[in-house]
Short mmCIF file of C-alpha atoms in Angstrom, two decimals:
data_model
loop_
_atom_site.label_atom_id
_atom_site.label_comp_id
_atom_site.label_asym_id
_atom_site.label_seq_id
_atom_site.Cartn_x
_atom_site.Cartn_y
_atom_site.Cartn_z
CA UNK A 1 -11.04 -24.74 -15.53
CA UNK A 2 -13.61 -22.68 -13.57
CA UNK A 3 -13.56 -19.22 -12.39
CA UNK A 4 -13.36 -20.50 -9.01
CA UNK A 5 -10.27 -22.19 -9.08
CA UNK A 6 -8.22 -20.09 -11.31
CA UNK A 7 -5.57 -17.55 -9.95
CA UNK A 8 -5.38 -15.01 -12.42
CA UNK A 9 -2.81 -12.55 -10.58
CA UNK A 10 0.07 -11.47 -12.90
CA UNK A 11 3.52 -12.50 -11.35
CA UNK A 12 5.80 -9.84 -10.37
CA UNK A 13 9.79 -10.48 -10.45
CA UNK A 14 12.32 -7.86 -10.09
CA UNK A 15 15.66 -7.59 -10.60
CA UNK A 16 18.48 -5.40 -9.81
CA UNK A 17 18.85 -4.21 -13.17
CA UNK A 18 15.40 -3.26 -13.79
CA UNK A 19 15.30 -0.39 -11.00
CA UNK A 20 16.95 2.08 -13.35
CA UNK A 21 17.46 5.33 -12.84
CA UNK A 22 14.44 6.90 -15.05
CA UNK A 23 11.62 4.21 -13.17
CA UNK A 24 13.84 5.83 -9.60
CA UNK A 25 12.77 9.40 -10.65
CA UNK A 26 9.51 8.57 -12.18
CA UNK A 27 8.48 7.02 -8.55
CA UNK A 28 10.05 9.86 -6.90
CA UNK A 29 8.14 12.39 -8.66
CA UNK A 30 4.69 10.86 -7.08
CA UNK A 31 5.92 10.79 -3.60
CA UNK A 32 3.81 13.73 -2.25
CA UNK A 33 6.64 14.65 -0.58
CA UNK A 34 8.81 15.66 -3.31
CA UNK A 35 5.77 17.20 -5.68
CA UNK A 36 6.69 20.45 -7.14
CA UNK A 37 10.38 19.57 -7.53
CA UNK A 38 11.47 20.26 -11.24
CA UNK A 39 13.39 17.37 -12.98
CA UNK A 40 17.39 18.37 -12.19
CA UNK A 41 16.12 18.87 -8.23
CA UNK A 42 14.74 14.94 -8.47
CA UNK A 43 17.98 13.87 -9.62
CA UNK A 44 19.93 15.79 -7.10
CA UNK A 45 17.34 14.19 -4.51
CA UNK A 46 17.56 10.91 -5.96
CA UNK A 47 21.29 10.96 -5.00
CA UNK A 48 20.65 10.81 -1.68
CA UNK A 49 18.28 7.47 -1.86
CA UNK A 50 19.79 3.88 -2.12
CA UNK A 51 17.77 0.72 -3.74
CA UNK A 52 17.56 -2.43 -1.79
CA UNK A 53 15.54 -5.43 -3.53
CA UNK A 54 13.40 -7.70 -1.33
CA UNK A 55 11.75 -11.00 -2.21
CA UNK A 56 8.46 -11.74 -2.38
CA UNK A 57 7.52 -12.34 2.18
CA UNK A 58 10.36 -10.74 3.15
CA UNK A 59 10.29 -8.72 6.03
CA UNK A 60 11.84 -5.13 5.59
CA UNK A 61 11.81 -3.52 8.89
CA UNK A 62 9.24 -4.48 12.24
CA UNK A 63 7.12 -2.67 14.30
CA UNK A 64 9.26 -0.88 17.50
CA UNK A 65 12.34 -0.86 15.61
CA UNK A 66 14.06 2.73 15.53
CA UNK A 67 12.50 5.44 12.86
CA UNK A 68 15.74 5.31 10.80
CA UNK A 69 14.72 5.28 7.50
CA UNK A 70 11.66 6.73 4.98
CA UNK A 71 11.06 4.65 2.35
CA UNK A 72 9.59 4.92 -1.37
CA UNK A 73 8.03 1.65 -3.42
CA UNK A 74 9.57 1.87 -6.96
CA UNK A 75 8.27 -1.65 -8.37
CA UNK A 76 6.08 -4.31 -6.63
CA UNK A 77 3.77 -3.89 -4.14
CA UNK A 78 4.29 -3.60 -0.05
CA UNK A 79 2.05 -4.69 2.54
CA UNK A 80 2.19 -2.92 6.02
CA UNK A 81 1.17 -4.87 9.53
CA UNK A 82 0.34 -3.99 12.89
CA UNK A 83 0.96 -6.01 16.04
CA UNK A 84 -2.35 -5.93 18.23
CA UNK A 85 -2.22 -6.72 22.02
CA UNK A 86 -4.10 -9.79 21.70
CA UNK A 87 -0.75 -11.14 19.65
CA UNK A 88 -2.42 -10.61 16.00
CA UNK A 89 -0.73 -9.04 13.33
CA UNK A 90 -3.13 -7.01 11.51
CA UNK A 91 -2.85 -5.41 8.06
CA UNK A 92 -3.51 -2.14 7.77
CA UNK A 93 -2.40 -1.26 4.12
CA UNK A 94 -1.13 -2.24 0.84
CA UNK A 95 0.98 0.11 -1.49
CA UNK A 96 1.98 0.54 -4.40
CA UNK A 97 4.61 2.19 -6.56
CA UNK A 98 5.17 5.78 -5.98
CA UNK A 99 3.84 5.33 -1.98
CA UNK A 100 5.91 6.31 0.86
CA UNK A 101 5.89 4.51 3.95
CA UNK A 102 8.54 4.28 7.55
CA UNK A 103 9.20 7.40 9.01
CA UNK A 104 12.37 9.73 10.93
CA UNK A 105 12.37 10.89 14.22
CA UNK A 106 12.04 14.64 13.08
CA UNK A 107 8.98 13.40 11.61
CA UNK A 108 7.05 12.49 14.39
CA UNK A 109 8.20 8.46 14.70
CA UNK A 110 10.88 7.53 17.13
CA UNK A 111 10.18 4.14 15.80
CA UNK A 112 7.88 2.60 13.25
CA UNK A 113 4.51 2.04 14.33
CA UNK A 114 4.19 -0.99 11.81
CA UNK A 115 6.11 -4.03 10.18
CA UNK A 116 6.38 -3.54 6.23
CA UNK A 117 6.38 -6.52 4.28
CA UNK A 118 7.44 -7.36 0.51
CA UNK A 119 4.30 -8.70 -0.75
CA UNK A 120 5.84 -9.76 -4.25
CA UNK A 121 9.39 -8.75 -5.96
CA UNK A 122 10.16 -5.51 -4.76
CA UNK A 123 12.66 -2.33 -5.20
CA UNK A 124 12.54 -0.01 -2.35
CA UNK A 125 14.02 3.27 -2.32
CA UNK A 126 15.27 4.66 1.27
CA UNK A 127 16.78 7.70 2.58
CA UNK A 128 18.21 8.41 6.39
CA UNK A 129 17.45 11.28 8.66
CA UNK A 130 20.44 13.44 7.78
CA UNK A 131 20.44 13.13 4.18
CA UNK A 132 16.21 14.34 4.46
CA UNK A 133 16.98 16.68 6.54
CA UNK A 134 19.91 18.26 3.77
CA UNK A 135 16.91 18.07 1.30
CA UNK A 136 14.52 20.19 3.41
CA UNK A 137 17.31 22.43 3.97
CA UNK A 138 18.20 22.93 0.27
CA UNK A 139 13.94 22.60 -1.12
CA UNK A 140 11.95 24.36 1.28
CA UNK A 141 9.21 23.23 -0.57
CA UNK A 142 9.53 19.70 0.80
CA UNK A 143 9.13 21.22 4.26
CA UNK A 144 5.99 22.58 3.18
CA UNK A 145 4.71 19.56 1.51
CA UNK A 146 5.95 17.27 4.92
CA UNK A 147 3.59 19.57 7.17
CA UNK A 148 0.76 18.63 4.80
CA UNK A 149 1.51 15.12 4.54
CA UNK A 150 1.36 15.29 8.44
CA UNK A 151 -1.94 16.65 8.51
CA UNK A 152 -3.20 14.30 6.22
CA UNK A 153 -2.18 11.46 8.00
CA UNK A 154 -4.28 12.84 11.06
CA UNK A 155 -7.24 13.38 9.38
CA UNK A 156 -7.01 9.84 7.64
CA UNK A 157 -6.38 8.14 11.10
CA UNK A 158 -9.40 9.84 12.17
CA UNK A 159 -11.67 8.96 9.02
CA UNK A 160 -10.33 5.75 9.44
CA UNK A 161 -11.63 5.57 13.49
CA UNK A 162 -14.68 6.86 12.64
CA UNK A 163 -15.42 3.93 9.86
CA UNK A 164 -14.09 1.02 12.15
CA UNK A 165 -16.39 2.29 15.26
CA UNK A 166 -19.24 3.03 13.40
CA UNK A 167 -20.01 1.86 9.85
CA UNK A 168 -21.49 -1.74 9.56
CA UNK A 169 -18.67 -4.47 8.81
CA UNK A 170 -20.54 -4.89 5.09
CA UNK A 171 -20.02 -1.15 4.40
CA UNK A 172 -16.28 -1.16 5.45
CA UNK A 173 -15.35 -4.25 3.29
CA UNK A 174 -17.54 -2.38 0.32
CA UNK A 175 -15.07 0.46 0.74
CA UNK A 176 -11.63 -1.34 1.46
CA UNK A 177 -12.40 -3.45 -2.03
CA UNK A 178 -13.62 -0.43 -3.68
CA UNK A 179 -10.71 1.12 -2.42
CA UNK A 180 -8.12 -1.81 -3.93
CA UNK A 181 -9.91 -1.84 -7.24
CA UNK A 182 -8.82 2.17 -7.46
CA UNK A 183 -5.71 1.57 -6.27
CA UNK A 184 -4.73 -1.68 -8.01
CA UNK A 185 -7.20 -2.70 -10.10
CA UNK A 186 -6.45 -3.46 -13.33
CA UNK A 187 -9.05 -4.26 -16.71
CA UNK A 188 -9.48 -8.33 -17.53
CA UNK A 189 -11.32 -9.54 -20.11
CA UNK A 190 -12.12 -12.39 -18.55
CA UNK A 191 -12.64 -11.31 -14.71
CA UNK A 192 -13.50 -7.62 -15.16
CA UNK A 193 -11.44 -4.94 -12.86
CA UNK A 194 -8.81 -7.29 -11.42
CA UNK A 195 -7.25 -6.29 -8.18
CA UNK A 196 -3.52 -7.30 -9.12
CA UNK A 197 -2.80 -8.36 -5.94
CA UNK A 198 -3.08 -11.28 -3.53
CA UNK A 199 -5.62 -10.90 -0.97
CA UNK A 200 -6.97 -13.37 1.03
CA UNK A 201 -10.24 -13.73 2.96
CA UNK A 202 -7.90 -13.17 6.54
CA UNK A 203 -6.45 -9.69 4.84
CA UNK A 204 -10.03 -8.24 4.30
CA UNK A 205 -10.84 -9.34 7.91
CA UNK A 206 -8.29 -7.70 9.07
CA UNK A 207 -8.08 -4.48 7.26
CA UNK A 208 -12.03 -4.19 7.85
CA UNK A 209 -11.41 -5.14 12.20
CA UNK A 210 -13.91 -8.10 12.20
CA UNK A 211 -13.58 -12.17 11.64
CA UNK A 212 -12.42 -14.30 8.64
CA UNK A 213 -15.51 -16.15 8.58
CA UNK A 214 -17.65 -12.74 8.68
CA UNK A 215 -15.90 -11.28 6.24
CA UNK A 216 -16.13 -14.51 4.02
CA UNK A 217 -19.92 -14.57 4.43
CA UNK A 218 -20.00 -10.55 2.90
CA UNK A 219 -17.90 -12.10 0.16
CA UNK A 220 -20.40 -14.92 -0.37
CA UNK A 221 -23.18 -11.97 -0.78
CA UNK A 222 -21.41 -9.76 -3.48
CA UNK A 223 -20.11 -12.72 -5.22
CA UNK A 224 -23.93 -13.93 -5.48
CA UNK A 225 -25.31 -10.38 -6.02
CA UNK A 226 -22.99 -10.44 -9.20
CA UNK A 227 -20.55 -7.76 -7.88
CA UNK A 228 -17.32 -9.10 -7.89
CA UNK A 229 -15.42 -12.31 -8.97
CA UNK A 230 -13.47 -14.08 -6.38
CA UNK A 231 -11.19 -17.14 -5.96
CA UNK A 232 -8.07 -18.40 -3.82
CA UNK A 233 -6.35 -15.18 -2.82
CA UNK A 234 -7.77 -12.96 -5.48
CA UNK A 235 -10.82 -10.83 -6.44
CA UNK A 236 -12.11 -8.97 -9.24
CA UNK A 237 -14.93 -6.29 -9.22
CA UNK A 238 -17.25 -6.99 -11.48
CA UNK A 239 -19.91 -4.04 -10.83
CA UNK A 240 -17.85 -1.21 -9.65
CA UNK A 241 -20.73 1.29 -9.83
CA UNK A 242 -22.65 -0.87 -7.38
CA UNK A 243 -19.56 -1.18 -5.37
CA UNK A 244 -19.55 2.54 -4.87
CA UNK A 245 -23.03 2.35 -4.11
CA UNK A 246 -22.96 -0.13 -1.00
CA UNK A 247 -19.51 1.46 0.19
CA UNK A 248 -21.42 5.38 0.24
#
């Protein structure tokens, strides 16, 4: 069977069972929020979280709904959407374990500006206004961390407005794969630097603000310049130093 037609993504299930409490803490610990917290504070903190398990396409919370919740990806993968005027929904992002996503009011969001998505088998940690609010109470170093993670999030909404309005669309989809393959890419033999996810022609489109068949025809060119690997709802990079290259 050729490349082509070959879907080489690894299947993700999860189960109940397999959201223990040491893969809970581990995820915790990369949630920028909670970094410099020694290991008794993460279990006190993890206290205050619940799991909830999604299925692959379900929906976990839509755009406009009240800011009740933050939320932390402990296994699987999450994709986040954004309603346009024109009636699209857009994606925006893709996470991973360890990533944060929703918001509280104190935080800035009276309700989310997105709808989060299970994109395969997922546990999701949560935690509610009060119970965040106890932990920047008892950690003051969480408060300290949240103002960063604020500014942060300004100054990537403003790198990102500054790529969409004035890079050329090849450039952006050079950096949103380049950007997958560090963030999810994983070593094939077979297909070289796998991005373990599935990603379709319409979610590069729409993460990069231009068409489906644009953004097909820039993954015509890398495929032919040798650069990546690419079939039905996955790619692979094949020449990641050139990939950097085109997305500079």
């Amino acid at each position: 069977m050729s490349k082509r037609r070959e879907t080489p993504l690894e299947k993700i299930f999860i189960e109940s069972h397999h959201c223990t409490i040491d893969l809970r803490l581990e995820m915790l610990s990369q949630a920028p929020f909670f970094k410099g917290l020694d290991p008794e504070m993460l279990r006190e903190v993890n206290k205050r979280f619940s799991a909830t398990h999604f299925e692959a396409g379900e929906m976990i919370y839509y755009e406009d709904e009240p800011a009740l919740r933050l939320r932390v990806v402990v296994s699987g993968k999450v994709k986040l959407m954004r309603h346009t005027e024109e009636g699209k929904d857009v994606l925006i992002d893709m996470l991973k374990p360890g990533e944060f996503f929703g918001t509280l009011s104190h935080l800035g969001g009276e309700v989310y500006s997105e709808t989060a998505t299970s994109q395969t088998h997922t546990c999701i940690l949560s935690i509610d206004s009060q119970a965040f609010r106890d932990i920047l109470t008892q950690y003051p170093v969480v408060a300290v961390n949240v103002l960063d993670i604020m500014a942060g999030r300004l100054q990537a909404s403003r790198d990102s407005l500054f790529e969409l309005s004035t890079l050329p669309v090849d450039q952006r989809i050079a950096r949103i794969l380049y950007r997958l393959a560090e963030k999810f890419g994983e070593q094939d033999d077979e297909f070289g630097l796998l991005i373990q996810m599935p990603l379709t022609r319409k979610d590069l489109a729409d993460m990069a603000a231009t068409t489906t068949e644009t953004a097909s025809r820039v993954i015509s060119r890398l495929k032919k310049d040798g650069i990546i690997h690419a079939g039905r709802q996955w790619i692979a990079i094949e020449d990641l130093q050139e990939l950097e290259t085109l997305s500079a």
